[in-house]
Amino acid sequence: MSRYLDSACKLCRREGEKLFLKGSRCHSPKCAIERRAYPPGEHGQKSSKVKEYGRQLREKQKAKRIYGVLEKQFRRYYLKAARQKGIVGQNLVVLLERRLDNLVYRLGFAGSRSQARQLVKHNHFLVNGKRANIPSYSVPVGGVIQVREKSRNLAIISESLELAQHKGTPDWLELDVDKQEGIVRAFPQADQVAANLQTQLIVELYSK
């Protein structure tokens, strides 16, 4: 599968806001948005009028980059959300938030989703007592995510948990720092998701 290998900071600059792709760096003065708040490239500082299609496209690209999914996978999420009952945009957010790598990040076991993805792939977590190493695995309500016994002394997880205690845990999740485990108590509502996504624009783009 193809991967994005260029600077993650360029993605934030292209979207014009922090996507928190680099963990603690995003909260420091070294953040690219703090230093160069304009799109990358030689024409980045030139202003241009954005049309409706451009707004829709940028919102879709932003969502893909926040959750670290590629175009085909993102489209599958949208089609699945469209088949479900309820508001399509809300369904899409729930599907993306239920990803195991996202939940590992939300619970504070990793500093970024890309870091969470690596930890999941390297078998550092259990879901409901069973080994889970697929980042896109969809965790159900009531699902328990645990750090494996052999991985509990990893510095990267301990440091991330320490920072997470200061930031807090989303209302729809429950974290036990001592046991290094988290529980999905409910599916998130749109206003509970930190990412500032206008999902209606994504729905309009795919509805054409």
mmCIF file with all atom_site columns, N, CA, C and O in Angstrom, residues 117-156:
data_model
loop_
_atom_site.group_PDB
_atom_site.id
_atom_site.type_symbol
_atom_site.label_atom_id
_atom_site.label_alt_id
_atom_site.label_comp_id
_atom_site.label_asym_id
_atom_site.label_entity_id
_atom_site.label_seq_id
_atom_site.pdbx_PDB_ins_code
_atom_site.Cartn_x
_atom_site.Cartn_y
_atom_site.Cartn_z
_atom_site.occupancy
_atom_site.B_iso_or_equiv
_atom_site.pdbx_formal_charge
_atom_site.auth_seq_id
_atom_site.auth_comp_id
_atom_site.auth_asym_id
_atom_site.auth_atom_id
_atom_site.pdbx_PDB_model_num
ATOM 1   N N  . ARG A 1 117 ? -0.565  4.185   14.940 1.00 0.00 ? 117 ARG A N  1
ATOM 2   C CA . ARG A 1 117 ? -0.633  3.171   13.884 1.00 0.00 ? 117 ARG A CA 1
ATOM 3   C C  . ARG A 1 117 ? 0.562   2.222   13.968 1.00 0.00 ? 117 ARG A C  1
ATOM 4   O O  . ARG A 1 117 ? 0.413   1.002   13.828 1.00 0.00 ? 117 ARG A O  1
ATOM 5   N N  . GLN A 1 118 ? 1.728   2.777   14.209 1.00 0.00 ? 118 GLN A N  1
ATOM 6   C CA . GLN A 1 118 ? 2.937   1.956   14.332 1.00 0.00 ? 118 GLN A CA 1
ATOM 7   C C  . GLN A 1 118 ? 2.859   1.041   15.547 1.00 0.00 ? 118 GLN A C  1
ATOM 8   O O  . GLN A 1 118 ? 3.218   -0.138  15.470 1.00 0.00 ? 118 GLN A O  1
ATOM 9   N N  . LEU A 1 119 ? 2.383   1.580   16.667 1.00 0.00 ? 119 LEU A N  1
ATOM 10  C CA . LEU A 1 119 ? 2.273   0.761   17.885 1.00 0.00 ? 119 LEU A CA 1
ATOM 11  C C  . LEU A 1 119 ? 1.286   -0.383  17.696 1.00 0.00 ? 119 LEU A C  1
ATOM 12  O O  . LEU A 1 119 ? 1.520   -1.504  18.154 1.00 0.00 ? 119 LEU A O  1
ATOM 13  N N  . VAL A 1 120 ? 0.175   -0.100  17.035 1.00 0.00 ? 120 VAL A N  1
ATOM 14  C CA . VAL A 1 120 ? -0.825  -1.149  16.781 1.00 0.00 ? 120 VAL A CA 1
ATOM 15  C C  . VAL A 1 120 ? -0.237  -2.233  15.890 1.00 0.00 ? 120 VAL A C  1
ATOM 16  O O  . VAL A 1 120 ? -0.386  -3.433  16.157 1.00 0.00 ? 120 VAL A O  1
ATOM 17  N N  . LYS A 1 121 ? 0.448   -1.824  14.824 1.00 0.00 ? 121 LYS A N  1
ATOM 18  C CA . LYS A 1 121 ? 1.032   -2.790  13.891 1.00 0.00 ? 121 LYS A CA 1
ATOM 19  C C  . LYS A 1 121 ? 2.069   -3.686  14.556 1.00 0.00 ? 121 LYS A C  1
ATOM 20  O O  . LYS A 1 121 ? 2.277   -4.828  14.136 1.00 0.00 ? 121 LYS A O  1
ATOM 21  N N  . HIS A 1 122 ? 2.729   -3.162  15.591 1.00 0.00 ? 122 HIS A N  1
ATOM 22  C CA . HIS A 1 122 ? 3.773   -3.930  16.269 1.00 0.00 ? 122 HIS A CA 1
ATOM 23  C C  . HIS A 1 122 ? 3.239   -4.709  17.478 1.00 0.00 ? 122 HIS A C  1
ATOM 24  O O  . HIS A 1 122 ? 3.991   -5.059  18.391 1.00 0.00 ? 122 HIS A O  1
ATOM 25  N N  . ASN A 1 123 ? 1.924   -4.949  17.480 1.00 0.00 ? 123 ASN A N  1
ATOM 26  C CA . ASN A 1 123 ? 1.303   -5.864  18.454 1.00 0.00 ? 123 ASN A CA 1
ATOM 27  C C  . ASN A 1 123 ? 1.435   -5.419  19.916 1.00 0.00 ? 123 ASN A C  1
ATOM 28  O O  . ASN A 1 123 ? 1.637   -6.243  20.803 1.00 0.00 ? 123 ASN A O  1
ATOM 29  N N  . HIS A 1 124 ? 1.283   -4.131  20.168 1.00 0.00 ? 124 HIS A N  1
ATOM 30  C CA . HIS A 1 124 ? 1.398   -3.643  21.539 1.00 0.00 ? 124 HIS A CA 1
ATOM 31  C C  . HIS A 1 124 ? 0.052   -3.543  22.255 1.00 0.00 ? 124 HIS A C  1
ATOM 32  O O  . HIS A 1 124 ? 0.014   -3.190  23.440 1.00 0.00 ? 124 HIS A O  1
ATOM 33  N N  . PHE A 1 125 ? -1.055  -3.888  21.558 1.00 0.00 ? 125 PHE A N  1
ATOM 34  C CA . PHE A 1 125 ? -2.380  -3.705  22.164 1.00 0.00 ? 125 PHE A CA 1
ATOM 35  C C  . PHE A 1 125 ? -3.266  -4.935  22.046 1.00 0.00 ? 125 PHE A C  1
ATOM 36  O O  . PHE A 1 125 ? -3.122  -5.753  21.126 1.00 0.00 ? 125 PHE A O  1
ATOM 37  N N  . LEU A 1 126 ? -4.194  -5.036  22.991 1.00 0.00 ? 126 LEU A N  1
ATOM 38  C CA . LEU A 1 126 ? -5.232  -6.060  22.988 1.00 0.00 ? 126 LEU A CA 1
ATOM 39  C C  . LEU A 1 126 ? -6.582  -5.362  22.934 1.00 0.00 ? 126 LEU A C  1
ATOM 40  O O  . LEU A 1 126 ? -6.756  -4.289  23.528 1.00 0.00 ? 126 LEU A O  1
ATOM 41  N N  . VAL A 1 127 ? -7.542  -5.962  22.252 1.00 0.00 ? 127 VAL A N  1
ATOM 42  C CA . VAL A 1 127 ? -8.917  -5.473  22.247 1.00 0.00 ? 127 VAL A CA 1
ATOM 43  C C  . VAL A 1 127 ? -9.801  -6.592  22.764 1.00 0.00 ? 127 VAL A C  1
ATOM 44  O O  . VAL A 1 127 ? -9.837  -7.678  22.184 1.00 0.00 ? 127 VAL A O  1
ATOM 45  N N  . ASN A 1 128 ? -10.455 -6.333  23.878 1.00 0.00 ? 128 ASN A N  1
ATOM 46  C CA . ASN A 1 128 ? -11.277 -7.354  24.547 1.00 0.00 ? 128 ASN A CA 1
ATOM 47  C C  . ASN A 1 128 ? -10.481 -8.622  24.819 1.00 0.00 ? 128 ASN A C  1
ATOM 48  O O  . ASN A 1 128 ? -10.966 -9.747  24.638 1.00 0.00 ? 128 ASN A O  1
ATOM 49  N N  . GLY A 1 129 ? -9.227  -8.430  25.216 1.00 0.00 ? 129 GLY A N  1
ATOM 50  C CA . GLY A 1 129 ? -8.372  -9.551  25.608 1.00 0.00 ? 129 GLY A CA 1
ATOM 51  C C  . GLY A 1 129 ? -7.686  -10.274 24.466 1.00 0.00 ? 129 GLY A C  1
ATOM 52  O O  . GLY A 1 129 ? -6.911  -11.205 24.707 1.00 0.00 ? 129 GLY A O  1
ATOM 53  N N  . LYS A 1 130 ? -7.944  -9.866  23.219 1.00 0.00 ? 130 LYS A N  1
ATOM 54  C CA . LYS A 1 130 ? -7.337  -10.537 22.071 1.00 0.00 ? 130 LYS A CA 1
ATOM 55  C C  . LYS A 1 130 ? -6.385  -9.590  21.345 1.00 0.00 ? 130 LYS A C  1
ATOM 56  O O  . LYS A 1 130 ? -6.618  -8.386  21.285 1.00 0.00 ? 130 LYS A O  1
ATOM 57  N N  . ARG A 1 131 ? -5.318  -10.146 20.797 1.00 0.00 ? 131 ARG A N  1
ATOM 58  C CA . ARG A 1 131 ? -4.342  -9.340  20.084 1.00 0.00 ? 131 ARG A CA 1
ATOM 59  C C  . ARG A 1 131 ? -4.984  -8.676  18.873 1.00 0.00 ? 131 ARG A C  1
ATOM 60  O O  . ARG A 1 131 ? -5.724  -9.299  18.131 1.00 0.00 ? 131 ARG A O  1
ATOM 61  N N  . ALA A 1 132 ? -4.690  -7.379  18.703 1.00 0.00 ? 132 ALA A N  1
ATOM 62  C CA . ALA A 1 132 ? -5.230  -6.624  17.579 1.00 0.00 ? 132 ALA A CA 1
ATOM 63  C C  . ALA A 1 132 ? -4.103  -5.812  16.965 1.00 0.00 ? 132 ALA A C  1
ATOM 64  O O  . ALA A 1 132 ? -3.528  -4.953  17.625 1.00 0.00 ? 132 ALA A O  1
ATOM 65  N N  . ASN A 1 133 ? -3.776  -6.088  15.716 1.00 0.00 ? 133 ASN A N  1
ATOM 66  C CA . ASN A 1 133 ? -2.679  -5.370  15.066 1.00 0.00 ? 133 ASN A CA 1
ATOM 67  C C  . ASN A 1 133 ? -3.083  -4.770  13.717 1.00 0.00 ? 133 ASN A C  1
ATOM 68  O O  . ASN A 1 133 ? -2.258  -4.532  12.856 1.00 0.00 ? 133 ASN A O  1
ATOM 69  N N  . ILE A 1 134 ? -4.395  -4.533  13.557 1.00 0.00 ? 134 ILE A N  1
ATOM 70  C CA . ILE A 1 134 ? -4.903  -3.902  12.338 1.00 0.00 ? 134 ILE A CA 1
ATOM 71  C C  . ILE A 1 134 ? -5.377  -2.494  12.693 1.00 0.00 ? 134 ILE A C  1
ATOM 72  O O  . ILE A 1 134 ? -6.387  -2.341  13.400 1.00 0.00 ? 134 ILE A O  1
ATOM 73  N N  . PRO A 1 135 ? -4.689  -1.453  12.240 1.00 0.00 ? 135 PRO A N  1
ATOM 74  C CA . PRO A 1 135 ? -5.046  -0.076  12.614 1.00 0.00 ? 135 PRO A CA 1
ATOM 75  C C  . PRO A 1 135 ? -6.480  0.312   12.288 1.00 0.00 ? 135 PRO A C  1
ATOM 76  O O  . PRO A 1 135 ? -7.093  1.100   13.011 1.00 0.00 ? 135 PRO A O  1
ATOM 77  N N  . SER A 1 136 ? -7.039  -0.237  11.203 1.00 0.00 ? 136 SER A N  1
ATOM 78  C CA . SER A 1 136 ? -8.386  0.137   10.788 1.00 0.00 ? 136 SER A CA 1
ATOM 79  C C  . SER A 1 136 ? -9.478  -0.668  11.497 1.00 0.00 ? 136 SER A C  1
ATOM 80  O O  . SER A 1 136 ? -10.674 -0.458  11.221 1.00 0.00 ? 136 SER A O  1
ATOM 81  N N  . TYR A 1 137 ? -9.103  -1.568  12.394 1.00 0.00 ? 137 TYR A N  1
ATOM 82  C CA . TYR A 1 137 ? -10.092 -2.388  13.108 1.00 0.00 ? 137 TYR A CA 1
ATOM 83  C C  . TYR A 1 137 ? -11.119 -1.483  13.790 1.00 0.00 ? 137 TYR A C  1
ATOM 84  O O  . TYR A 1 137 ? -10.767 -0.527  14.480 1.00 0.00 ? 137 TYR A O  1
ATOM 85  N N  . SER A 1 138 ? -12.400 -1.781  13.597 1.00 0.00 ? 138 SER A N  1
ATOM 86  C CA . SER A 1 138 ? -13.481 -0.963  14.136 1.00 0.00 ? 138 SER A CA 1
ATOM 87  C C  . SER A 1 138 ? -13.886 -1.476  15.520 1.00 0.00 ? 138 SER A C  1
ATOM 88  O O  . SER A 1 138 ? -14.446 -2.569  15.646 1.00 0.00 ? 138 SER A O  1
ATOM 89  N N  . VAL A 1 139 ? -13.607 -0.699  16.548 1.00 0.00 ? 139 VAL A N  1
ATOM 90  C CA . VAL A 1 139 ? -13.868 -1.114  17.934 1.00 0.00 ? 139 VAL A CA 1
ATOM 91  C C  . VAL A 1 139 ? -15.323 -0.801  18.300 1.00 0.00 ? 139 VAL A C  1
ATOM 92  O O  . VAL A 1 139 ? -15.781 0.324   18.091 1.00 0.00 ? 139 VAL A O  1
ATOM 93  N N  . PRO A 1 140 ? -16.070 -1.768  18.833 1.00 0.00 ? 140 PRO A N  1
ATOM 94  C CA . PRO A 1 140 ? -17.478 -1.535  19.180 1.00 0.00 ? 140 PRO A CA 1
ATOM 95  C C  . PRO A 1 140 ? -17.622 -0.812  20.516 1.00 0.00 ? 140 PRO A C  1
ATOM 96  O O  . PRO A 1 140 ? -16.664 -0.691  21.281 1.00 0.00 ? 140 PRO A O  1
ATOM 97  N N  . VAL A 1 141 ? -18.833 -0.334  20.784 1.00 0.00 ? 141 VAL A N  1
ATOM 98  C CA . VAL A 1 141 ? -19.119 0.244   22.100 1.00 0.00 ? 141 VAL A CA 1
ATOM 99  C C  . VAL A 1 141 ? -18.942 -0.848  23.151 1.00 0.00 ? 141 VAL A C  1
ATOM 100 O O  . VAL A 1 141 ? -19.381 -1.980  22.969 1.00 0.00 ? 141 VAL A O  1
ATOM 101 N N  . GLY A 1 142 ? -18.277 -0.518  24.237 1.00 0.00 ? 142 GLY A N  1
ATOM 102 C CA . GLY A 1 142 ? -17.967 -1.504  25.264 1.00 0.00 ? 142 GLY A CA 1
ATOM 103 C C  . GLY A 1 142 ? -16.625 -2.169  25.064 1.00 0.00 ? 142 GLY A C  1
ATOM 104 O O  . GLY A 1 142 ? -16.164 -2.920  25.935 1.00 0.00 ? 142 GLY A O  1
ATOM 105 N N  . GLY A 1 143 ? -15.978 -1.896  23.932 1.00 0.00 ? 143 GLY A N  1
ATOM 106 C CA . GLY A 1 143 ? -14.677 -2.487  23.655 1.00 0.00 ? 143 GLY A CA 1
ATOM 107 C C  . GLY A 1 143 ? -13.613 -1.988  24.625 1.00 0.00 ? 143 GLY A C  1
ATOM 108 O O  . GLY A 1 143 ? -13.555 -0.800  24.944 1.00 0.00 ? 143 GLY A O  1
ATOM 109 N N  . VAL A 1 144 ? -12.776 -2.914  25.091 1.00 0.00 ? 144 VAL A N  1
ATOM 110 C CA . VAL A 1 144 ? -11.703 -2.585  26.036 1.00 0.00 ? 144 VAL A CA 1
ATOM 111 C C  . VAL A 1 144 ? -10.362 -2.678  25.313 1.00 0.00 ? 144 VAL A C  1
ATOM 112 O O  . VAL A 1 144 ? -10.015 -3.728  24.768 1.00 0.00 ? 144 VAL A O  1
ATOM 113 N N  . ILE A 1 145 ? -9.637  -1.579  25.306 1.00 0.00 ? 145 ILE A N  1
ATOM 114 C CA . ILE A 1 145 ? -8.330  -1.525  24.659 1.00 0.00 ? 145 ILE A CA 1
ATOM 115 C C  . ILE A 1 145 ? -7.260  -1.514  25.747 1.00 0.00 ? 145 ILE A C  1
ATOM 116 O O  . ILE A 1 145 ? -7.243  -0.632  26.593 1.00 0.00 ? 145 ILE A O  1
ATOM 117 N N  . GLN A 1 146 ? -6.373  -2.503  25.719 1.00 0.00 ? 146 GLN A N  1
ATOM 118 C CA . GLN A 1 146 ? -5.333  -2.634  26.752 1.00 0.00 ? 146 GLN A CA 1
ATOM 119 C C  . GLN A 1 146 ? -3.946  -2.657  26.123 1.00 0.00 ? 146 GLN A C  1
ATOM 120 O O  . GLN A 1 146 ? -3.761  -3.165  25.012 1.00 0.00 ? 146 GLN A O  1
ATOM 121 N N  . VAL A 1 147 ? -2.992  -2.119  26.862 1.00 0.00 ? 147 VAL A N  1
ATOM 122 C CA . VAL A 1 147 ? -1.597  -2.268  26.466 1.00 0.00 ? 147 VAL A CA 1
ATOM 123 C C  . VAL A 1 147 ? -1.151  -3.653  26.910 1.00 0.00 ? 147 VAL A C  1
ATOM 124 O O  . VAL A 1 147 ? -1.433  -4.077  28.040 1.00 0.00 ? 147 VAL A O  1
ATOM 125 N N  . ARG A 1 148 ? -0.496  -4.388  26.033 1.00 0.00 ? 148 ARG A N  1
ATOM 126 C CA . ARG A 1 148 ? -0.046  -5.736  26.384 1.00 0.00 ? 148 ARG A CA 1
ATOM 127 C C  . ARG A 1 148 ? 0.918   -5.687  27.564 1.00 0.00 ? 148 ARG A C  1
ATOM 128 O O  . ARG A 1 148 ? 1.647   -4.718  27.767 1.00 0.00 ? 148 ARG A O  1
ATOM 129 N N  . GLU A 1 149 ? 0.913   -6.756  28.344 1.00 0.00 ? 149 GLU A N  1
ATOM 130 C CA . GLU A 1 149 ? 1.749   -6.819  29.549 1.00 0.00 ? 149 GLU A CA 1
ATOM 131 C C  . GLU A 1 149 ? 3.217   -6.541  29.226 1.00 0.00 ? 149 GLU A C  1
ATOM 132 O O  . GLU A 1 149 ? 3.896   -5.801  29.940 1.00 0.00 ? 149 GLU A O  1
ATOM 133 N N  . LYS A 1 150 ? 3.707   -7.100  28.127 1.00 0.00 ? 150 LYS A N  1
ATOM 134 C CA . LYS A 1 150 ? 5.115   -6.948  27.769 1.00 0.00 ? 150 LYS A CA 1
ATOM 135 C C  . LYS A 1 150 ? 5.449   -5.543  27.277 1.00 0.00 ? 150 LYS A C  1
ATOM 136 O O  . LYS A 1 150 ? 6.625   -5.184  27.181 1.00 0.00 ? 150 LYS A O  1
ATOM 137 N N  . SER A 1 151 ? 4.421   -4.762  26.966 1.00 0.00 ? 151 SER A N  1
ATOM 138 C CA . SER A 1 151 ? 4.655   -3.425  26.385 1.00 0.00 ? 151 SER A CA 1
ATOM 139 C C  . SER A 1 151 ? 4.426   -2.289  27.382 1.00 0.00 ? 151 SER A C  1
ATOM 140 O O  . SER A 1 151 ? 4.568   -1.125  27.015 1.00 0.00 ? 151 SER A O  1
ATOM 141 N N  . ARG A 1 152 ? 4.073   -2.612  28.611 1.00 0.00 ? 152 ARG A N  1
ATOM 142 C CA . ARG A 1 152 ? 3.679   -1.569  29.564 1.00 0.00 ? 152 ARG A CA 1
ATOM 143 C C  . ARG A 1 152 ? 4.825   -0.687  30.036 1.00 0.00 ? 152 ARG A C  1
ATOM 144 O O  . ARG A 1 152 ? 4.600   0.370   30.608 1.00 0.00 ? 152 ARG A O  1
ATOM 145 N N  . ASN A 1 153 ? 6.041   -1.129  29.806 1.00 0.00 ? 153 ASN A N  1
ATOM 146 C CA . ASN A 1 153 ? 7.192   -0.318  30.217 1.00 0.00 ? 153 ASN A CA 1
ATOM 147 C C  . ASN A 1 153 ? 7.797   0.478   29.066 1.00 0.00 ? 153 ASN A C  1
ATOM 148 O O  . ASN A 1 153 ? 8.859   1.088   29.227 1.00 0.00 ? 153 ASN A O  1
ATOM 149 N N  . LEU A 1 154 ? 7.135   0.465   27.924 1.00 0.00 ? 154 LEU A N  1
ATOM 150 C CA . LEU A 1 154 ? 7.643   1.226   26.782 1.00 0.00 ? 154 LEU A CA 1
ATOM 151 C C  . LEU A 1 154 ? 7.623   2.716   27.104 1.00 0.00 ? 154 LEU A C  1
ATOM 152 O O  . LEU A 1 154 ? 6.600   3.262   27.516 1.00 0.00 ? 154 LEU A O  1
ATOM 153 N N  . ALA A 1 155 ? 8.748   3.371   26.894 1.00 0.00 ? 155 ALA A N  1
ATOM 154 C CA . ALA A 1 155 ? 8.859   4.800   27.208 1.00 0.00 ? 155 ALA A CA 1
ATOM 155 C C  . ALA A 1 155 ? 7.893   5.632   26.387 1.00 0.00 ? 155 ALA A C  1
ATOM 156 O O  . ALA A 1 155 ? 7.288   6.592   26.884 1.00 0.00 ? 155 ALA A O  1
ATOM 157 N N  . ILE A 1 156 ? 7.703   5.263   25.123 1.00 0.00 ? 156 ILE A N  1
ATOM 158 C CA . ILE A 1 156 ? 6.842   6.044   24.234 1.00 0.00 ? 156 ILE A CA 1
ATOM 159 C C  . ILE A 1 156 ? 5.395   6.069   24.725 1.00 0.00 ? 156 ILE A C  1
ATOM 160 O O  . ILE A 1 156 ? 4.704   7.091   24.632 1.00 0.00 ? 156 ILE A O  1
#
